[in-house]
Amino acid sequence: MSGASANAPLGRERALDLLRQMLRIRQFEERCAKLYTELKIRGFLHLYNGQEAVAVGVMRALEAGDAVIATYREHGHALMRGVPMNALMAEMFGKRTGSSGGRGGSMHVFDVKRRFYGGNAIVGGGLPVAVGLALAEKLAKRAGLAACFFGEGAVAEGEFHESLNLATLWRLPVLFVCENNLYAMGTALARSEAVTDIRARAATYGAQAVQVDGMDVIAVEAAARAAVAAVRSGGGPWLLECRTYRLRAHSMFDAQLYRDKAEVEQWRERGPLITFTTRCKAAGLITEDDFQRLQKEADAEVDAAVAFAGSSDWEPVDELERSVYAEVQP
Amino acid sequence: MPSLGADMVAGTLVEWRIKPGASVRHGDVVALIDTEKGIIDIESFEDGIVEKLVVQPGTRVPVGATLAFFQGEPSAPQAAGPMQAAGPPTPAPPTAAPPAAARGGKRISPAARAKARELGVDVQGIEGTGPQGAVTLSDVERAAAGVRAAAPAAKDRSGMRNAIAASMSRSKREIPHYYLQLAVDLRAALDWLETFNASRPVPERLLTAVLFNKAAARAAAERPGFNGYFGPRGFEPASSVHLGVAIALRGGGLVAPAILNAEQKPLPVLMRELQDLVTRVRAGHMRGSEIASATITVTSLGDEGVDIVYPIIHPPQVAIIGFGSVVERPWAVDGRIEARPIVNVTLAADHRVTDGRVGAQFLARIRDLLMQPADL
Amino acid sequence: MTPADATPLVTYREALREGLRDALRADPRVFLMGEDVGRYGGCYAVTKSLLGEFGEERIRDTPLSESAFVGAGIGAALGGLRPIVEIMTVNFSLLALDQIVNNAATLCHMSGGQCPVPLVIRMATGAGRQLAAQHSHSFEGWYAHIPGLRIVAPATLEDARGMLGAALRCPDPVLIFEHIGLLNMQGELTAANTPVDMDHAAVRRPGRDITLLTYGGSLYKSLEAATQLAADGVEVEVVDLRTLRPLDDALIMDSVRRTHRALIVDEGWRSGGLSAELGTRIVEQAFYELDAPIARVCTAEVPIPYPKHLEDAALPSVERIVAAARTLVSRES
């Protein structure tokens, strides 16, 4: 996923690639919303609409040897990491062909072969794990880093502060990616944080931190490449504050009493797909036909994933107690 | 009505944002619904034309109920309604583990032990009916009722009277008795007995009582509903016939210890056991297993000269068979009147378990067995 | 009964809300804080409208800082207020375990009695909504392990409304567990708010043959099982424990002395859980009354899985309760 340098001019090929990747996420999430209302997906469902540019931009800067850890809003990250859409949809359905064997569901997508460590339902819970993954890279003298995605709500959790402190203290290769979508479930950032400048907060721990427009996939990728290069050079952790917005509710069962519909509409106009498509069309890089074609391809892939998930088997009940411990003991 | 949450069961339609005939695109808000969390916009996931609105505003409907019908693109006509989720496999019912083999040593519940100590009952001799064959409180209480009734005449006469009174009162209170009587021609049986006894020394000779007991035991083994116990969970048939034999004590009182597995024992064995039983009862030496475990009882008052016995069932049994005296009586045979040795066999049975028709068949079987004595 | 006299149907959720309203109105020292209790209206809509009625000083939205806001609750209690801390669910309470166990539970003892902590913590608990392993815990038994804490589990509407008041009157830290499966349960609740105690268990269904001990979300499965068993002539006495620390030994043993058989239904795991504690107490105090081994129905020893059929197989169910009861009264095991 690495390749063209961040400063190379945007060409048609890369534009189509970026658009394809964002559309895959968007169409997947839209279909999940529908499937949830039809009781095919159960439990909690947290959708990524509006934030696609962050997962796409950052993950393009990572290598296969890097470790990734995310939140319960991780479908986009999983897809970008290469988790097959079939396995991802099967996981949403709870089928045994899912990426976690159906055992985790929407909030617990894992793919360890691809170094994707979930999928975590506790806000802030993943940050200490990311620090540990980075420590392993350093002690084993490997070149990888740990990328940790979290929302701005996690900044309120003690784990954020403990993790920033330790990673900086030990100069560990962690890329902390804060997806600041302005609301932690129903609580606006200003009501939760005395200092809402998250980049500055991280800086108080001595970590390097930058802020970027999370709606601009080009800007995100550029910032990410710069941060990744710096982290890999051994200078300690970086925090990337990506300012973005969640176009859908926190989860499916949310009346959104805490924010105005007008605000949501304003952000929709500034959403990553609309802004990127408009910009690329204006630059003559892509056409409306390209957009339609890519959207149809994404839909077709989602259709196939839904069919796969629908026809996959359930895990038999007599396997209930498997996987509580490692099946192969050292 | 879409499912929006893990614990959403229903929603109230507040307002439609569409009308029949309107064209709807994927993502359009089509309705507002009220839920515990507040009012939520419902969007369409399909493009289509609204055909019919089914639910009126103000109505509360469960998740999955149809709200409206759309007509979609020709390739995908849609009802904005529920999809049947294919269910996961229903788990197979857990198979009951086979009962654990007793690891030597009887299982006796703590409460049963305490009760046995209190009542002076030998707990080792009791057959348990609790989980994994454990001896339970009610097993001990049942045994104690039998033991009290068998107390030596000299010692606790009033205790035995009380025990009999309690048991018989309970029987009359709880058991709906029905009574049937059948007269049986014993000519064939007595002839057979005479022949059998003629070729044997006195100690090995059989009494008519033994024929009665064997016939009763076999009939009880063959016909369901007369051999077993009636408990809190209804009738539980016993696997063998432990035939209670009512034995009167000199000086008053009655016990009915059991001959175990009576239906299987040959007549000479039965005879020996019966004699042994009578001797020991009158001497006051009973075993706990004999006291507690009768599954059906026979009472024979022929020696006293009564024609018909109307017996009372010994709870928790469900039947008792009575034999009166064997008396020569006029009997019709092939159109002529002859004198035949006739005995009246009576059955008192628990109407919760059996009814008259089955009882009649049971008595008839006893008669048939007595008329074929060589097969007994 | 005229329509005017009819008692309206309320939900468990609404009863909880009524209890909160009563508490907030009755004592100006009482305030509520937790995540999304104000503007969001509560994760499970329990506190909806309270912000409007009582204002931001007394209904406080907190950051996602369980450790910090539980610790603040302890400090406010020591300073003379009567805080109600809502931890969104028991699953997130693990983040505040240090505050709960090392401060709230021990300050009174460590100070020689000078520092009782009159703090109330309310938490949603339990499984059954396919929320997977990290969102489905039942830790009532864990918390009931700790001296210094009081643990209660309201299962009825009356208790949902009334136990909060009892908890606020108690000078010790009280943890109130509200099972998510009960939130939509509807029933009648009298208008008069008669106080409830938090010191005793309650017999919800008298019976002759088996003592069934349970609490919280498992109460109604147990009552359903008892109904089914009654059809076969097995009469189960269903005891709602209500208080899990301390346990109401007197009522429990009185029941076991009458029935001679005990069955425990607990949504926690069996290993070292509340069911183990209850079983051992019965053996300690009523050994010679027992006519059968003690049985228990608990959640299977797995982290709760996501697919419905596996989750249902893991949790206590009416079927498993009925089957366990039958082993106590029959020959087979």
mmCIF file with all atom_site columns, C-alpha atoms in Angstrom, chain C residues 162-287:
data_model
loop_
_atom_site.group_PDB
_atom_site.id
_atom_site.type_symbol
_atom_site.label_atom_id
_atom_site.label_alt_id
_atom_site.label_comp_id
_atom_site.label_asym_id
_atom_site.label_entity_id
_atom_site.label_seq_id
_atom_site.pdbx_PDB_ins_code
_atom_site.Cartn_x
_atom_site.Cartn_y
_atom_site.Cartn_z
_atom_site.occupancy
_atom_site.B_iso_or_equiv
_atom_site.pdbx_formal_charge
_atom_site.auth_seq_id
_atom_site.auth_comp_id
_atom_site.auth_asym_id
_atom_site.auth_atom_id
_atom_site.pdbx_PDB_model_num
ATOM 1   C CA . GLY C 1 162 ? -37.435 1.652   45.963 1.00 0.00 ? 162 GLY C CA 1
ATOM 2   C CA . MET C 1 163 ? -33.979 0.172   46.420 1.00 0.00 ? 163 MET C CA 1
ATOM 3   C CA . LEU C 1 164 ? -32.260 3.408   45.430 1.00 0.00 ? 164 LEU C CA 1
ATOM 4   C CA . GLY C 1 165 ? -33.836 5.192   48.384 1.00 0.00 ? 165 GLY C CA 1
ATOM 5   C CA . ALA C 1 166 ? -32.754 2.425   50.705 1.00 0.00 ? 166 ALA C CA 1
ATOM 6   C CA . ALA C 1 167 ? -29.246 2.616   49.263 1.00 0.00 ? 167 ALA C CA 1
ATOM 7   C CA . LEU C 1 168 ? -29.057 6.359   49.805 1.00 0.00 ? 168 LEU C CA 1
ATOM 8   C CA . ARG C 1 169 ? -30.061 5.897   53.426 1.00 0.00 ? 169 ARG C CA 1
ATOM 9   C CA . CYS C 1 170 ? -27.289 3.376   53.935 1.00 0.00 ? 170 CYS C CA 1
ATOM 10  C CA . PRO C 1 171 ? -24.008 4.851   55.256 1.00 0.00 ? 171 PRO C CA 1
ATOM 11  C CA . ASP C 1 172 ? -21.893 2.335   53.308 1.00 0.00 ? 172 ASP C CA 1
ATOM 12  C CA . PRO C 1 173 ? -21.042 2.167   49.592 1.00 0.00 ? 173 PRO C CA 1
ATOM 13  C CA . VAL C 1 174 ? -23.868 0.374   47.734 1.00 0.00 ? 174 VAL C CA 1
ATOM 14  C CA . LEU C 1 175 ? -23.649 -1.126  44.242 1.00 0.00 ? 175 LEU C CA 1
ATOM 15  C CA . ILE C 1 176 ? -27.037 -1.488  42.510 1.00 0.00 ? 176 ILE C CA 1
ATOM 16  C CA . PHE C 1 177 ? -27.177 -3.927  39.575 1.00 0.00 ? 177 PHE C CA 1
ATOM 17  C CA . GLU C 1 178 ? -29.926 -3.334  36.986 1.00 0.00 ? 178 GLU C CA 1
ATOM 18  C CA . HIS C 1 179 ? -30.275 -6.220  34.522 1.00 0.00 ? 179 HIS C CA 1
ATOM 19  C CA . ILE C 1 180 ? -30.671 -5.104  30.909 1.00 0.00 ? 180 ILE C CA 1
ATOM 20  C CA . GLY C 1 181 ? -33.151 -7.870  30.184 1.00 0.00 ? 181 GLY C CA 1
ATOM 21  C CA . LEU C 1 182 ? -35.586 -6.329  32.664 1.00 0.00 ? 182 LEU C CA 1
ATOM 22  C CA . LEU C 1 183 ? -35.690 -2.790  31.267 1.00 0.00 ? 183 LEU C CA 1
ATOM 23  C CA . ASN C 1 184 ? -38.739 -3.259  29.047 1.00 0.00 ? 184 ASN C CA 1
ATOM 24  C CA . MET C 1 185 ? -40.591 -5.445  31.551 1.00 0.00 ? 185 MET C CA 1
ATOM 25  C CA . GLN C 1 186 ? -43.991 -3.987  32.275 1.00 0.00 ? 186 GLN C CA 1
ATOM 26  C CA . GLY C 1 187 ? -46.254 -4.275  35.238 1.00 0.00 ? 187 GLY C CA 1
ATOM 27  C CA . GLU C 1 188 ? -48.374 -2.468  37.754 1.00 0.00 ? 188 GLU C CA 1
ATOM 28  C CA . LEU C 1 189 ? -46.786 -0.245  40.363 1.00 0.00 ? 189 LEU C CA 1
ATOM 29  C CA . THR C 1 190 ? -48.790 1.473   43.061 1.00 0.00 ? 190 THR C CA 1
ATOM 30  C CA . ALA C 1 191 ? -48.531 5.227   43.187 1.00 0.00 ? 191 ALA C CA 1
ATOM 31  C CA . ALA C 1 192 ? -47.591 5.192   46.855 1.00 0.00 ? 192 ALA C CA 1
ATOM 32  C CA . ASN C 1 193 ? -43.860 4.870   47.187 1.00 0.00 ? 193 ASN C CA 1
ATOM 33  C CA . THR C 1 194 ? -43.650 2.525   50.133 1.00 0.00 ? 194 THR C CA 1
ATOM 34  C CA . PRO C 1 195 ? -40.045 2.161   51.221 1.00 0.00 ? 195 PRO C CA 1
ATOM 35  C CA . VAL C 1 196 ? -38.354 -1.140  50.462 1.00 0.00 ? 196 VAL C CA 1
ATOM 36  C CA . ASP C 1 197 ? -35.551 -2.601  52.505 1.00 0.00 ? 197 ASP C CA 1
ATOM 37  C CA . MET C 1 198 ? -32.282 -3.851  51.085 1.00 0.00 ? 198 MET C CA 1
ATOM 38  C CA . ASP C 1 199 ? -31.525 -6.319  53.845 1.00 0.00 ? 199 ASP C CA 1
ATOM 39  C CA . HIS C 1 200 ? -33.737 -9.267  53.018 1.00 0.00 ? 200 HIS C CA 1
ATOM 40  C CA . ALA C 1 201 ? -34.470 -11.807 50.356 1.00 0.00 ? 201 ALA C CA 1
ATOM 41  C CA . ALA C 1 202 ? -38.083 -12.462 49.345 1.00 0.00 ? 202 ALA C CA 1
ATOM 42  C CA . VAL C 1 203 ? -40.043 -15.583 48.518 1.00 0.00 ? 203 VAL C CA 1
ATOM 43  C CA . ARG C 1 204 ? -41.653 -14.783 45.168 1.00 0.00 ? 204 ARG C CA 1
ATOM 44  C CA . ARG C 1 205 ? -43.366 -18.168 44.838 1.00 0.00 ? 205 ARG C CA 1
ATOM 45  C CA . PRO C 1 206 ? -43.863 -20.524 47.783 1.00 0.00 ? 206 PRO C CA 1
ATOM 46  C CA . GLY C 1 207 ? -43.266 -24.236 47.241 1.00 0.00 ? 207 GLY C CA 1
ATOM 47  C CA . ARG C 1 208 ? -42.826 -27.525 48.971 1.00 0.00 ? 208 ARG C CA 1
ATOM 48  C CA . ASP C 1 209 ? -40.249 -29.541 47.023 1.00 0.00 ? 209 ASP C CA 1
ATOM 49  C CA . ILE C 1 210 ? -37.248 -27.436 45.985 1.00 0.00 ? 210 ILE C CA 1
ATOM 50  C CA . THR C 1 211 ? -35.730 -24.126 47.140 1.00 0.00 ? 211 THR C CA 1
ATOM 51  C CA . LEU C 1 212 ? -34.636 -22.185 44.080 1.00 0.00 ? 212 LEU C CA 1
ATOM 52  C CA . LEU C 1 213 ? -32.306 -19.266 44.880 1.00 0.00 ? 213 LEU C CA 1
ATOM 53  C CA . THR C 1 214 ? -31.829 -16.577 42.254 1.00 0.00 ? 214 THR C CA 1
ATOM 54  C CA . TYR C 1 215 ? -31.674 -12.825 41.642 1.00 0.00 ? 215 TYR C CA 1
ATOM 55  C CA . GLY C 1 216 ? -32.002 -10.112 39.014 1.00 0.00 ? 216 GLY C CA 1
ATOM 56  C CA . GLY C 1 217 ? -32.477 -11.104 35.394 1.00 0.00 ? 217 GLY C CA 1
ATOM 57  C CA . SER C 1 218 ? -32.794 -14.804 36.207 1.00 0.00 ? 218 SER C CA 1
ATOM 58  C CA . LEU C 1 219 ? -35.849 -14.357 38.443 1.00 0.00 ? 219 LEU C CA 1
ATOM 59  C CA . TYR C 1 220 ? -38.428 -14.527 35.665 1.00 0.00 ? 220 TYR C CA 1
ATOM 60  C CA . LYS C 1 221 ? -36.824 -17.526 33.962 1.00 0.00 ? 221 LYS C CA 1
ATOM 61  C CA . SER C 1 222 ? -36.959 -19.241 37.354 1.00 0.00 ? 222 SER C CA 1
ATOM 62  C CA . LEU C 1 223 ? -40.626 -18.400 37.852 1.00 0.00 ? 223 LEU C CA 1
ATOM 63  C CA . GLU C 1 224 ? -41.420 -19.722 34.370 1.00 0.00 ? 224 GLU C CA 1
ATOM 64  C CA . ALA C 1 225 ? -39.550 -22.923 35.140 1.00 0.00 ? 225 ALA C CA 1
ATOM 65  C CA . ALA C 1 226 ? -41.462 -23.251 38.405 1.00 0.00 ? 226 ALA C CA 1
ATOM 66  C CA . THR C 1 227 ? -44.751 -22.978 36.521 1.00 0.00 ? 227 THR C CA 1
ATOM 67  C CA . GLN C 1 228 ? -43.721 -25.753 34.152 1.00 0.00 ? 228 GLN C CA 1
ATOM 68  C CA . LEU C 1 229 ? -42.568 -27.986 36.991 1.00 0.00 ? 229 LEU C CA 1
ATOM 69  C CA . ALA C 1 230 ? -45.815 -27.456 38.897 1.00 0.00 ? 230 ALA C CA 1
ATOM 70  C CA . ALA C 1 231 ? -47.664 -29.107 36.033 1.00 0.00 ? 231 ALA C CA 1
ATOM 71  C CA . ASP C 1 232 ? -45.741 -32.263 36.895 1.00 0.00 ? 232 ASP C CA 1
ATOM 72  C CA . GLY C 1 233 ? -46.457 -31.965 40.574 1.00 0.00 ? 233 GLY C CA 1
ATOM 73  C CA . VAL C 1 234 ? -43.068 -30.531 41.543 1.00 0.00 ? 234 VAL C CA 1
ATOM 74  C CA . GLU C 1 235 ? -43.583 -27.397 43.638 1.00 0.00 ? 235 GLU C CA 1
ATOM 75  C CA . VAL C 1 236 ? -40.618 -25.033 43.526 1.00 0.00 ? 236 VAL C CA 1
ATOM 76  C CA . GLU C 1 237 ? -40.114 -22.246 46.072 1.00 0.00 ? 237 GLU C CA 1
ATOM 77  C CA . VAL C 1 238 ? -38.532 -19.346 44.161 1.00 0.00 ? 238 VAL C CA 1
ATOM 78  C CA . VAL C 1 239 ? -36.464 -17.020 46.348 1.00 0.00 ? 239 VAL C CA 1
ATOM 79  C CA . ASP C 1 240 ? -35.402 -13.603 45.026 1.00 0.00 ? 240 ASP C CA 1
ATOM 80  C CA . LEU C 1 241 ? -32.150 -12.935 46.876 1.00 0.00 ? 241 LEU C CA 1
ATOM 81  C CA . ARG C 1 242 ? -32.388 -9.104  46.418 1.00 0.00 ? 242 ARG C CA 1
ATOM 82  C CA . THR C 1 243 ? -29.309 -8.465  48.552 1.00 0.00 ? 243 THR C CA 1
ATOM 83  C CA . LEU C 1 244 ? -26.181 -10.308 47.452 1.00 0.00 ? 244 LEU C CA 1
ATOM 84  C CA . ARG C 1 245 ? -23.890 -8.904  50.077 1.00 0.00 ? 245 ARG C CA 1
ATOM 85  C CA . PRO C 1 246 ? -24.893 -9.574  52.729 1.00 0.00 ? 246 PRO C CA 1
ATOM 86  C CA . LEU C 1 247 ? -26.908 -12.682 51.831 1.00 0.00 ? 247 LEU C CA 1
ATOM 87  C CA . ASP C 1 248 ? -30.120 -13.326 53.772 1.00 0.00 ? 248 ASP C CA 1
ATOM 88  C CA . ASP C 1 249 ? -29.040 -16.604 55.370 1.00 0.00 ? 249 ASP C CA 1
ATOM 89  C CA . ALA C 1 250 ? -32.040 -16.795 57.674 1.00 0.00 ? 250 ALA C CA 1
ATOM 90  C CA . LEU C 1 251 ? -34.608 -16.851 54.884 1.00 0.00 ? 251 LEU C CA 1
ATOM 91  C CA . ILE C 1 252 ? -32.514 -19.154 52.713 1.00 0.00 ? 252 ILE C CA 1
ATOM 92  C CA . MET C 1 253 ? -32.001 -21.772 55.414 1.00 0.00 ? 253 MET C CA 1
ATOM 93  C CA . ASP C 1 254 ? -35.608 -21.611 56.554 1.00 0.00 ? 254 ASP C CA 1
ATOM 94  C CA . SER C 1 255 ? -36.630 -22.474 53.026 1.00 0.00 ? 255 SER C CA 1
ATOM 95  C CA . VAL C 1 256 ? -34.122 -25.312 52.662 1.00 0.00 ? 256 VAL C CA 1
ATOM 96  C CA . ARG C 1 257 ? -35.219 -26.784 55.970 1.00 0.00 ? 257 ARG C CA 1
ATOM 97  C CA . ARG C 1 258 ? -38.719 -27.053 54.572 1.00 0.00 ? 258 ARG C CA 1
ATOM 98  C CA . THR C 1 259 ? -37.938 -28.358 51.100 1.00 0.00 ? 259 THR C CA 1
ATOM 99  C CA . HIS C 1 260 ? -34.679 -30.276 51.716 1.00 0.00 ? 260 HIS C CA 1
ATOM 100 C CA . ARG C 1 261 ? -33.458 -29.516 48.183 1.00 0.00 ? 261 ARG C CA 1
ATOM 101 C CA . ALA C 1 262 ? -31.607 -26.482 46.797 1.00 0.00 ? 262 ALA C CA 1
ATOM 102 C CA . LEU C 1 263 ? -31.169 -25.238 43.233 1.00 0.00 ? 263 LEU C CA 1
ATOM 103 C CA . ILE C 1 264 ? -29.224 -22.043 42.522 1.00 0.00 ? 264 ILE C CA 1
ATOM 104 C CA . VAL C 1 265 ? -29.704 -20.054 39.318 1.00 0.00 ? 265 VAL C CA 1
ATOM 105 C CA . ASP C 1 266 ? -26.967 -17.470 38.730 1.00 0.00 ? 266 ASP C CA 1
ATOM 106 C CA . GLU C 1 267 ? -26.046 -15.708 35.481 1.00 0.00 ? 267 GLU C CA 1
ATOM 107 C CA . GLY C 1 268 ? -22.442 -15.448 36.661 1.00 0.00 ? 268 GLY C CA 1
ATOM 108 C CA . TRP C 1 269 ? -19.960 -18.230 35.965 1.00 0.00 ? 269 TRP C CA 1
ATOM 109 C CA . ARG C 1 270 ? -19.979 -21.077 38.446 1.00 0.00 ? 270 ARG C CA 1
ATOM 110 C CA . SER C 1 271 ? -16.281 -21.089 39.284 1.00 0.00 ? 271 SER C CA 1
ATOM 111 C CA . GLY C 1 272 ? -15.823 -19.203 42.516 1.00 0.00 ? 272 GLY C CA 1
ATOM 112 C CA . GLY C 1 273 ? -19.080 -17.383 41.951 1.00 0.00 ? 273 GLY C CA 1
ATOM 113 C CA . LEU C 1 274 ? -22.122 -16.526 43.990 1.00 0.00 ? 274 LEU C CA 1
ATOM 114 C CA . SER C 1 275 ? -23.593 -19.983 43.381 1.00 0.00 ? 275 SER C CA 1
ATOM 115 C CA . ALA C 1 276 ? -20.531 -21.534 44.989 1.00 0.00 ? 276 ALA C CA 1
ATOM 116 C CA . GLU C 1 277 ? -20.921 -19.251 47.971 1.00 0.00 ? 277 GLU C CA 1
ATOM 117 C CA . LEU C 1 278 ? -24.619 -20.054 48.398 1.00 0.00 ? 278 LEU C CA 1
ATOM 118 C CA . GLY C 1 279 ? -23.995 -23.781 48.056 1.00 0.00 ? 279 GLY C CA 1
ATOM 119 C CA . THR C 1 280 ? -21.297 -23.750 50.675 1.00 0.00 ? 280 THR C CA 1
ATOM 120 C CA . ARG C 1 281 ? -23.421 -21.746 53.109 1.00 0.00 ? 281 ARG C CA 1
ATOM 121 C CA . ILE C 1 282 ? -26.209 -24.279 52.755 1.00 0.00 ? 282 ILE C CA 1
ATOM 122 C CA . VAL C 1 283 ? -23.774 -27.109 53.460 1.00 0.00 ? 283 VAL C CA 1
ATOM 123 C CA . GLU C 1 284 ? -22.445 -25.182 56.464 1.00 0.00 ? 284 GLU C CA 1
ATOM 124 C CA . GLN C 1 285 ? -25.824 -24.327 57.939 1.00 0.00 ? 285 GLN C CA 1
ATOM 125 C CA . ALA C 1 286 ? -28.321 -26.922 56.706 1.00 0.00 ? 286 ALA C CA 1
ATOM 126 C CA . PHE C 1 287 ? -26.297 -30.036 55.861 1.00 0.00 ? 287 PHE C CA 1
#
